[in-house]
PDB file of C-alpha atoms in Angstrom:
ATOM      1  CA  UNK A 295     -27.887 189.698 139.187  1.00 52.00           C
ATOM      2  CA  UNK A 296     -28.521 193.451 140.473  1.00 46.00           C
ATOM      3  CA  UNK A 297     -25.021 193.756 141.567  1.00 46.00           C
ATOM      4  CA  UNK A 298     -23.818 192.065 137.994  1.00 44.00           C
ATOM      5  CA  UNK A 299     -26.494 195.147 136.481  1.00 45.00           C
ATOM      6  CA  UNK A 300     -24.539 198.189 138.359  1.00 48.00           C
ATOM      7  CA  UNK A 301     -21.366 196.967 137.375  1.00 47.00           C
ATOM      8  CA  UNK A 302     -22.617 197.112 133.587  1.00 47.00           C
ATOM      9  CA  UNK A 303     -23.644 200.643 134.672  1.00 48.00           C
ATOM     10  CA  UNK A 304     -21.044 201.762 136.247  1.00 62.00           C
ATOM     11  CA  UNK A 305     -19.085 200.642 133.078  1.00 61.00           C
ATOM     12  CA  UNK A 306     -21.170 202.308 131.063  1.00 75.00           C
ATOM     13  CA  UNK A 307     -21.467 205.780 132.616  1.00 89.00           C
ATOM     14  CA  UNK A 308     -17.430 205.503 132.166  1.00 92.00           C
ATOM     15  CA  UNK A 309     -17.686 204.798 128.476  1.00 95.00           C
ATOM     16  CA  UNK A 310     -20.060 207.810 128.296  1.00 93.00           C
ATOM     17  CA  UNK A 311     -17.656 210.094 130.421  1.00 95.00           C
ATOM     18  CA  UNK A 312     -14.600 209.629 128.523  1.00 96.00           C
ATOM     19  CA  UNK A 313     -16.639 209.803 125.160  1.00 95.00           C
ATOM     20  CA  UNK A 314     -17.769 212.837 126.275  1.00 92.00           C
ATOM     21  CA  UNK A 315     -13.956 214.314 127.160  1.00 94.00           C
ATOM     22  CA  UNK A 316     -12.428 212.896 124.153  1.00 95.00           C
ATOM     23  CA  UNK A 317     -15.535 214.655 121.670  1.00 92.00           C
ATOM     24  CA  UNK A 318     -15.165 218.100 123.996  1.00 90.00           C
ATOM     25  CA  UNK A 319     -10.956 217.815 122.976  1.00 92.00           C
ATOM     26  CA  UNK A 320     -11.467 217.050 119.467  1.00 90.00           C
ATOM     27  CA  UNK A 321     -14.098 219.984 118.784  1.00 87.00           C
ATOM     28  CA  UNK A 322     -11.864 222.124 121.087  1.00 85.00           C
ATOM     29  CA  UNK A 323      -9.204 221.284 118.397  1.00 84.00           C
ATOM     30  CA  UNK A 324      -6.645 220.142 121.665  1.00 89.00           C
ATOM     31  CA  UNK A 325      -6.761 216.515 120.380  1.00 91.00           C
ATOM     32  CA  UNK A 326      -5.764 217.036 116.044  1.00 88.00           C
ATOM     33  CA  UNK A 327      -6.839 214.276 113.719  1.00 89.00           C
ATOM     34  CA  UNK A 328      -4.238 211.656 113.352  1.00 91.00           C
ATOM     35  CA  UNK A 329      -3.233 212.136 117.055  1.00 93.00           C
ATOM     36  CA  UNK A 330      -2.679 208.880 119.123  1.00 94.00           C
ATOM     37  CA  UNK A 331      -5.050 207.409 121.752  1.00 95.00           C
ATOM     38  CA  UNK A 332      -3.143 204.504 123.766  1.00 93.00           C
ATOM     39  CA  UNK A 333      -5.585 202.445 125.692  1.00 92.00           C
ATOM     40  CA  UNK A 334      -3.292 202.537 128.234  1.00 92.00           C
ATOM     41  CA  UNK A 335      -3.009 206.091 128.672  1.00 93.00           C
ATOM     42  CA  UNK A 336      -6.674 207.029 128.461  1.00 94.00           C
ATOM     43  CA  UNK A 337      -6.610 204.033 131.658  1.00 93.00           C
ATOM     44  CA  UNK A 338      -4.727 205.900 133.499  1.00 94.00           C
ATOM     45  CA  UNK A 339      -6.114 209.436 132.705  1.00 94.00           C
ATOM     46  CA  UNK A 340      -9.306 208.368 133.113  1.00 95.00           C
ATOM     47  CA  UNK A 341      -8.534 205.765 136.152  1.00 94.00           C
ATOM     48  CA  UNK A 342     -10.178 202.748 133.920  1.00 94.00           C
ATOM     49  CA  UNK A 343      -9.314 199.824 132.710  1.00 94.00           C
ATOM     50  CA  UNK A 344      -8.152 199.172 129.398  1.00 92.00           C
ATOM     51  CA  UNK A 345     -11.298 197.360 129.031  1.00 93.00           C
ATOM     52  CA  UNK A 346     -12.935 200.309 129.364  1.00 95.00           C
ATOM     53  CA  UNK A 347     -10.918 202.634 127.571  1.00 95.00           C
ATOM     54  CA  UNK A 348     -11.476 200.331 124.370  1.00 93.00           C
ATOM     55  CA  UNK A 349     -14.647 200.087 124.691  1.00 95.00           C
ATOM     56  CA  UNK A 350     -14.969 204.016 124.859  1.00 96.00           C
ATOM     57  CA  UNK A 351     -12.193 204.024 121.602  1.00 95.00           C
ATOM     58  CA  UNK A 352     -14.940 201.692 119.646  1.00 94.00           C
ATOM     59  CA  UNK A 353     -18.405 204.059 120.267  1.00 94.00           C
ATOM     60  CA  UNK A 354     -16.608 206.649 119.293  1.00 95.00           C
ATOM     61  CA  UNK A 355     -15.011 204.878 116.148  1.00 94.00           C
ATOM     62  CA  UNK A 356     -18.788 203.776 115.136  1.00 92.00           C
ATOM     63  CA  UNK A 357     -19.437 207.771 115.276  1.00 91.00           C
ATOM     64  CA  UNK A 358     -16.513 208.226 113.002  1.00 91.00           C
ATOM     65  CA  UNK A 359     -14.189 210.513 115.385  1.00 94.00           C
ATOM     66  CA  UNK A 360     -11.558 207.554 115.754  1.00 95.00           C
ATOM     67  CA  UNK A 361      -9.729 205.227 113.709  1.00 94.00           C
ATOM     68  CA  UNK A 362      -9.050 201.565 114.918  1.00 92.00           C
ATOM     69  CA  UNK A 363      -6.002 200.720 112.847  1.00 87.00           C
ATOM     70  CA  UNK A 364      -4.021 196.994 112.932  1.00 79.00           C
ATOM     71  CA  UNK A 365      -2.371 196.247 116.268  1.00 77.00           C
ATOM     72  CA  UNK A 366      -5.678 198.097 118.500  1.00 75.00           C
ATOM     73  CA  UNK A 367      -3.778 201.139 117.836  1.00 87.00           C
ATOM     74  CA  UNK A 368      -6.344 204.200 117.829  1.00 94.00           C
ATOM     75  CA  UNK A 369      -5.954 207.502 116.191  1.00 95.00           C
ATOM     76  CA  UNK A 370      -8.141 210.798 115.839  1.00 95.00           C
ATOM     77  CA  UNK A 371      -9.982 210.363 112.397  1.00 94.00           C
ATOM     78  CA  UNK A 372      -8.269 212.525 109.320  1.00 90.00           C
ATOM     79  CA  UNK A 373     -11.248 212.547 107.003  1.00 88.00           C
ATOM     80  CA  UNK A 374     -10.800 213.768 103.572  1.00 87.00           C
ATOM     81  CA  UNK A 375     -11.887 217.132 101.649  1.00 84.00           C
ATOM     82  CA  UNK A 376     -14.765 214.717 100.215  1.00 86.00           C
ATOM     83  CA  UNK A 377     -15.650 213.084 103.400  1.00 87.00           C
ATOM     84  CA  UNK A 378     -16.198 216.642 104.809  1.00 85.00           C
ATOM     85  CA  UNK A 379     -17.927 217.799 102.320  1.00 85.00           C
ATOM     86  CA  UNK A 380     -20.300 215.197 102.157  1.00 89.00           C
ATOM     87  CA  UNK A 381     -20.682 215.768 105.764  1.00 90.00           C
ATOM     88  CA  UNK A 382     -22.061 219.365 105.423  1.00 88.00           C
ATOM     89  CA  UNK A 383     -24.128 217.966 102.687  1.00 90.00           C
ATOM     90  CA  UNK A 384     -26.128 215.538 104.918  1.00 93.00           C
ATOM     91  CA  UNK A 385     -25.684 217.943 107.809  1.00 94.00           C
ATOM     92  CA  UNK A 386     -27.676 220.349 105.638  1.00 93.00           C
ATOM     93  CA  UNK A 387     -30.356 217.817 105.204  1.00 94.00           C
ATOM     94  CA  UNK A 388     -30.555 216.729 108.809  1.00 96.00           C
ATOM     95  CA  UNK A 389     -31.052 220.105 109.911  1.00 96.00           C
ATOM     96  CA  UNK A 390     -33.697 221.070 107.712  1.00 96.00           C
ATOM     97  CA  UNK A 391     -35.626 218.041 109.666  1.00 97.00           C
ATOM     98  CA  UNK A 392     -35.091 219.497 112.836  1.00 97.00           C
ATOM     99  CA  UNK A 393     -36.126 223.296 111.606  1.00 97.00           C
ATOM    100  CA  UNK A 394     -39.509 221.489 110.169  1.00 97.00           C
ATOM    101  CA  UNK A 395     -40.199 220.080 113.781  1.00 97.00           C
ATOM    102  CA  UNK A 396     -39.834 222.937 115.767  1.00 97.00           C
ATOM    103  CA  UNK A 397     -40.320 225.854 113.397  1.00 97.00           C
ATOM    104  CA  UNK A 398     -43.424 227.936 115.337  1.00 96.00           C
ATOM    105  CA  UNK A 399     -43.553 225.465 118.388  1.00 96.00           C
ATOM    106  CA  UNK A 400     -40.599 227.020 120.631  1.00 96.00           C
ATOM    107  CA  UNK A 401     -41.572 227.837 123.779  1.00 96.00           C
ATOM    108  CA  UNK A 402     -40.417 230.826 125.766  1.00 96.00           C
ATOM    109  CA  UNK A 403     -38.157 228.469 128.136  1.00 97.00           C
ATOM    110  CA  UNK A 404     -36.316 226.767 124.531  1.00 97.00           C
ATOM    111  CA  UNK A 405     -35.974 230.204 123.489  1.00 97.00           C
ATOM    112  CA  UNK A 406     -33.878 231.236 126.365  1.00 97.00           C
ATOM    113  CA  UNK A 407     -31.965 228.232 126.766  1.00 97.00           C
ATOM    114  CA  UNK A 408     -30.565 228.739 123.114  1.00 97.00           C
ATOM    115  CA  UNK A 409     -30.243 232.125 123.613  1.00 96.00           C
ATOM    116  CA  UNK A 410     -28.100 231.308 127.173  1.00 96.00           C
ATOM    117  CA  UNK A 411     -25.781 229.014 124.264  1.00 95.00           C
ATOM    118  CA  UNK A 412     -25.314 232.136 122.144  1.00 94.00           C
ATOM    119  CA  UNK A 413     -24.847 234.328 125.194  1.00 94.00           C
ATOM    120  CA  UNK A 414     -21.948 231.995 125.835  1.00 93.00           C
ATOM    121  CA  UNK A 415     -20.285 232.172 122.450  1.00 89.00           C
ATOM    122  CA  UNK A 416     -20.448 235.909 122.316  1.00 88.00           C
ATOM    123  CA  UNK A 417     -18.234 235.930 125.377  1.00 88.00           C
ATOM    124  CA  UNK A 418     -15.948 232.999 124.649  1.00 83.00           C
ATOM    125  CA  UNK A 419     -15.269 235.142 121.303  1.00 76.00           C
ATOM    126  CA  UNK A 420     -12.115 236.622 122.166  1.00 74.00           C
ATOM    127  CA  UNK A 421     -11.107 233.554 123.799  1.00 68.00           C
ATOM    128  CA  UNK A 422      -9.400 230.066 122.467  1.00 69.00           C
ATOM    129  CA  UNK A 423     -11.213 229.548 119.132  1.00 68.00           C
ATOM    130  CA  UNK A 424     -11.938 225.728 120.029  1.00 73.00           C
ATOM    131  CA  UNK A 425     -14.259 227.167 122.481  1.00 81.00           C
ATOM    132  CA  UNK A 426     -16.704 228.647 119.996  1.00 81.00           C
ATOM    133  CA  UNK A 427     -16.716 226.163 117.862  1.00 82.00           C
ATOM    134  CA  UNK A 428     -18.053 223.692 120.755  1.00 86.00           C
ATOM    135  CA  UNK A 429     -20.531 226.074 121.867  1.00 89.00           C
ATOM    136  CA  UNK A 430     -21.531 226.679 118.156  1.00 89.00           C
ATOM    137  CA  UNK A 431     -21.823 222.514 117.772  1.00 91.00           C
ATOM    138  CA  UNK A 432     -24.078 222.884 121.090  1.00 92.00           C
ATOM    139  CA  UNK A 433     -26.298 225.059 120.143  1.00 95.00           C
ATOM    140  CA  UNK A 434     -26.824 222.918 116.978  1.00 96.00           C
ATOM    141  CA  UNK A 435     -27.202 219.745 119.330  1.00 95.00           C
ATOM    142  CA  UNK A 436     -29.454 221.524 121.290  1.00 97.00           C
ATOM    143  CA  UNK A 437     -31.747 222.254 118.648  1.00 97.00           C
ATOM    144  CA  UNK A 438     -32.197 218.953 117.521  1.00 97.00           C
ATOM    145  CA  UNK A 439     -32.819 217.139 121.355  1.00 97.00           C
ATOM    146  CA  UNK A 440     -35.934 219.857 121.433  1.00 98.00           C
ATOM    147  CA  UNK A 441     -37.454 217.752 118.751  1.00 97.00           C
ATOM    148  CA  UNK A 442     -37.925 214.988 121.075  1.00 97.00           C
ATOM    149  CA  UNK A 443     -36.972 212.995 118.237  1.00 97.00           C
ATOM    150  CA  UNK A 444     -34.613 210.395 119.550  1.00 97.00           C
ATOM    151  CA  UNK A 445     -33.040 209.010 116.039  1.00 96.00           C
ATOM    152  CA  UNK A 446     -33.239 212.759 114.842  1.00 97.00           C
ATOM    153  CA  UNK A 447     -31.127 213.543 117.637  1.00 96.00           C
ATOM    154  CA  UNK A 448     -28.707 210.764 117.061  1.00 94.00           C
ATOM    155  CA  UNK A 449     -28.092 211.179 113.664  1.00 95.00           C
ATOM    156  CA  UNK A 450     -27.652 215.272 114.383  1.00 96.00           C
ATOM    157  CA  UNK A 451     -25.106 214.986 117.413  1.00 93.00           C
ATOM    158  CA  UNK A 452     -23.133 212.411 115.400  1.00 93.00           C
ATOM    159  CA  UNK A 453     -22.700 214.846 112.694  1.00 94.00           C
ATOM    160  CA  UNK A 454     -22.477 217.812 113.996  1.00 93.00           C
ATOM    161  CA  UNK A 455     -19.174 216.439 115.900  1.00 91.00           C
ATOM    162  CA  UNK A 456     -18.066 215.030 112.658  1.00 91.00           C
ATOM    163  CA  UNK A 457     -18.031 218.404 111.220  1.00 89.00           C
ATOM    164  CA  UNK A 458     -16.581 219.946 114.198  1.00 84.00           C
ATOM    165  CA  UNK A 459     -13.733 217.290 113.381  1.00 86.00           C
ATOM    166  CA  UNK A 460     -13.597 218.426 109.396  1.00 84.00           C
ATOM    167  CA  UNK A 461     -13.420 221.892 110.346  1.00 77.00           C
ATOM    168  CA  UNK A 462     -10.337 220.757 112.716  1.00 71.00           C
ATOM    169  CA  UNK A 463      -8.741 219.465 109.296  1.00 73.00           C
ATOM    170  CA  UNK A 464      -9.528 222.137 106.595  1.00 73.00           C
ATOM    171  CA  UNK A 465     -10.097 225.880 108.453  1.00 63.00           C
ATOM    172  CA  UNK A 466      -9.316 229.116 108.455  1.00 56.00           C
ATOM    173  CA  UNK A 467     -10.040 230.810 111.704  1.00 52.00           C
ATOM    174  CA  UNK A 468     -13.448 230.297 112.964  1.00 52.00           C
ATOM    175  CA  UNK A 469     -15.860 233.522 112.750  1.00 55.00           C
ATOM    176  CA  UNK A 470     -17.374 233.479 115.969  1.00 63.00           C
ATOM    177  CA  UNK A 471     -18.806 236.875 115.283  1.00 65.00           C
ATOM    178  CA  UNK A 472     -20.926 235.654 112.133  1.00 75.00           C
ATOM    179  CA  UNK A 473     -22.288 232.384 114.196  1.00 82.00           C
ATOM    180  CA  UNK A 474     -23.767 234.454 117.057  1.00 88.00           C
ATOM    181  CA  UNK A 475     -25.564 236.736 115.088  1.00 91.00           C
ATOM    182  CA  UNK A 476     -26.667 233.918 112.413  1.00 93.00           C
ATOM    183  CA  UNK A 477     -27.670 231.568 115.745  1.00 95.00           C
ATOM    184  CA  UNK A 478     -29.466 234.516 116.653  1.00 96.00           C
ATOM    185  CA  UNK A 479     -31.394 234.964 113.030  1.00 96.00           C
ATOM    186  CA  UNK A 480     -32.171 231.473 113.199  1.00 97.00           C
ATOM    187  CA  UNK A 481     -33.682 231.545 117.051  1.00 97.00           C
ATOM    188  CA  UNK A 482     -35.896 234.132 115.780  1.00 97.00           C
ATOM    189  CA  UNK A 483     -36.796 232.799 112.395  1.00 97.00           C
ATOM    190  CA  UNK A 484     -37.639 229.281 113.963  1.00 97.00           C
ATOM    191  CA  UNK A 485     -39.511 230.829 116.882  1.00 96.00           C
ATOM    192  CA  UNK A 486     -41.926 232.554 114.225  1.00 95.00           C
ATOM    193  CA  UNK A 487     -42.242 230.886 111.314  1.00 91.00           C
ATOM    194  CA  UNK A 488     -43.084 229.773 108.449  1.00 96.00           C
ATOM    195  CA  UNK A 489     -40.879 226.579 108.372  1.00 96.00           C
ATOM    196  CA  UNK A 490     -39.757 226.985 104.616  1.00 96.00           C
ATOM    197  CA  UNK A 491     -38.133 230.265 105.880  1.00 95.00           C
ATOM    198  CA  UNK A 492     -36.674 228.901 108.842  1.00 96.00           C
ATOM    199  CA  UNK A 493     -35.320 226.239 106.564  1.00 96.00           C
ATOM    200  CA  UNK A 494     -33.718 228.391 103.919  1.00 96.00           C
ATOM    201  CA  UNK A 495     -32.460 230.439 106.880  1.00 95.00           C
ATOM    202  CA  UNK A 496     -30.757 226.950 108.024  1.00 95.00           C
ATOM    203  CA  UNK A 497     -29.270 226.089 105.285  1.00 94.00           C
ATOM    204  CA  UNK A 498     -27.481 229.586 104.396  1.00 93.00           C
ATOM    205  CA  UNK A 499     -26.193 229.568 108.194  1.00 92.00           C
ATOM    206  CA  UNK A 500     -24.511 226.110 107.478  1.00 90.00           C
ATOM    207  CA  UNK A 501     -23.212 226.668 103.632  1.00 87.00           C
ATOM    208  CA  UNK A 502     -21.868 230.051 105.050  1.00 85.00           C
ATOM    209  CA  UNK A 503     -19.949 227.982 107.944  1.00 84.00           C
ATOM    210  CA  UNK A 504     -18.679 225.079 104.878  1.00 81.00           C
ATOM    211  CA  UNK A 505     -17.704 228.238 102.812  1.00 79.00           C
ATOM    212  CA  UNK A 506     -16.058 230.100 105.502  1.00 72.00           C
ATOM    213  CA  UNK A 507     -13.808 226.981 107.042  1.00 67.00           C
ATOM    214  CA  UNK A 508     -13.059 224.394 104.556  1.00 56.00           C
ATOM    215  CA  UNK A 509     -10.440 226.285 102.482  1.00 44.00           C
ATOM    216  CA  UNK A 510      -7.141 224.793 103.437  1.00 41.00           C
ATOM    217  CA  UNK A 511      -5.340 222.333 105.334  1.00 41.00           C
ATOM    218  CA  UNK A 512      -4.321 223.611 109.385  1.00 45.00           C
ATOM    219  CA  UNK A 513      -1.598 221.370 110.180  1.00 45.00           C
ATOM    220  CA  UNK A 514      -1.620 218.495 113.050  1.00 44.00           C
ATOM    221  CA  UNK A 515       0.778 219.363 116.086  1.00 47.00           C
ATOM    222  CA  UNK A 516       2.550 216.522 118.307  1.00 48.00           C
ATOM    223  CA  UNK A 517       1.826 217.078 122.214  1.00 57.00           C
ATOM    224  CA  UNK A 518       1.531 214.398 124.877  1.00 71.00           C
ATOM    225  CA  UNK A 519      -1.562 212.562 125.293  1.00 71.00           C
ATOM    226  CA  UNK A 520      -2.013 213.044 129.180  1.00 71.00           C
ATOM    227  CA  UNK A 521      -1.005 216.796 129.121  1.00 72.00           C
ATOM    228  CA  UNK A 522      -3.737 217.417 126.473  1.00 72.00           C
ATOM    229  CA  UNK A 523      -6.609 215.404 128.109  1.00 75.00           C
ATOM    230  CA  UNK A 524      -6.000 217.144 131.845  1.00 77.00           C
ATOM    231  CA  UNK A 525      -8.062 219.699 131.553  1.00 76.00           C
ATOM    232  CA  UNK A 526     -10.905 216.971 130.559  1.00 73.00           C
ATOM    233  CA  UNK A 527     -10.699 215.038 133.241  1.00 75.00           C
ATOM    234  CA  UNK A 528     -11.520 217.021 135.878  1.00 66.00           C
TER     235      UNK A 528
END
């Protein structure tokens, strides 16, 4: 029985690692929606089974990154111009829950590790844009596992990567200037209250970022599978 329990485990804490990878290349933009993901190559990128890799394929399906499609073949998700607008739309919502929980109750140690995220988006903003837009989807997360709220934080993480995945779809070039100084207005505004201002505050910050990126329709490029994941796997 204990040995039939680490097994499950050990299972599991592969599901969660190549979950992880493939949400890190989608919101980096090096996976594009409609892009192919063979069990059998995530197997052998990963060093998994195809068991495995499946099983990884369907959590992030239920999340809404991938597309199961006849034959087990699995594909990035291509969502729509209404899809991703609807997704700002209850993003916007979600958000304002997580401002109303911690607006005045940061503590000095929250405060720096957000500041620490936007620290690390001001340097990564001459870099590859995919980069900012992960740290600007972690600094989002973040906010919403200080709650302590554990559906809250569901719900959040699962949309914020489902925007990250619009924004892969229908972008102009990301303004990583404008997100670190709003995530900056919005550390400060939460850390001091009152929570309708910290709310308002929220929900500029994330109709500026809809209003800013979804304008127009960036393409999908063709690259192999394993060359793509490397980097994600290490």
């Amino acid at each position: 029985m204990a040995e039939e329990k680490r097994s499950r485990k050990t299972g599991g804490d592969r599901v969660a690692v190549i979950c992880t990878a493939l949400r890190r290349a989608i919101i980096e933009r090096a996976l594009s929606p409609g892009d192919r993901l063979p069990e059998d190559s995530l197997g052998e990128r990963f060093g998994v089974s195809r068991t495995i890799a499946r099983s990884a394929l369907g959590q992030l399906a239920a999340e809404g990154l991938v597309d199961l499609r006849r034959n087990r073949i699995a594909v990035v998700a291509v969502p729509s111009f209404e899809d991703a607008r609807d997704i700002f739309d209850i993003r916007v919502d979600l958000e304002r829950q997580v401002v109303r929980h911690l607006a005045g109750k940061l503590t000095e140690a929250q405060v720096k590790q957000l500041k620490a995220i936007v620290e690390a988006e001001h340097q990564a903003r001459h870099g590859a844009e995919g980069i900012s837009i992960r740290l600007a989807t972690e600094f989002h997360v973040r906010l919403a596992e200080m709650t302590g709220k554990p559906v809250l934080i569901r719900y959040v993480t699962e949309i914020c990567y489902r925007a990250g995945l619009s924004l892969a779809v229908f972008s102009r070039p990301h303004s990583s200037e404008c997100a670190v100084n709003e995530h900056l207005e919005l550390i400060e505004a939460i850390r001091t209250g009152p929570a309708d201002k910290a709310c308002a505050l929220m929900d500029e910050h994330l109709e500026a970022v809809a209003s800013r990126a979804l304008l127009q329709n960036s393409g999908t490029r063709s690259r192999d599978l394993m060359d793509i994941l490397a980097p994600y796997t290490e």
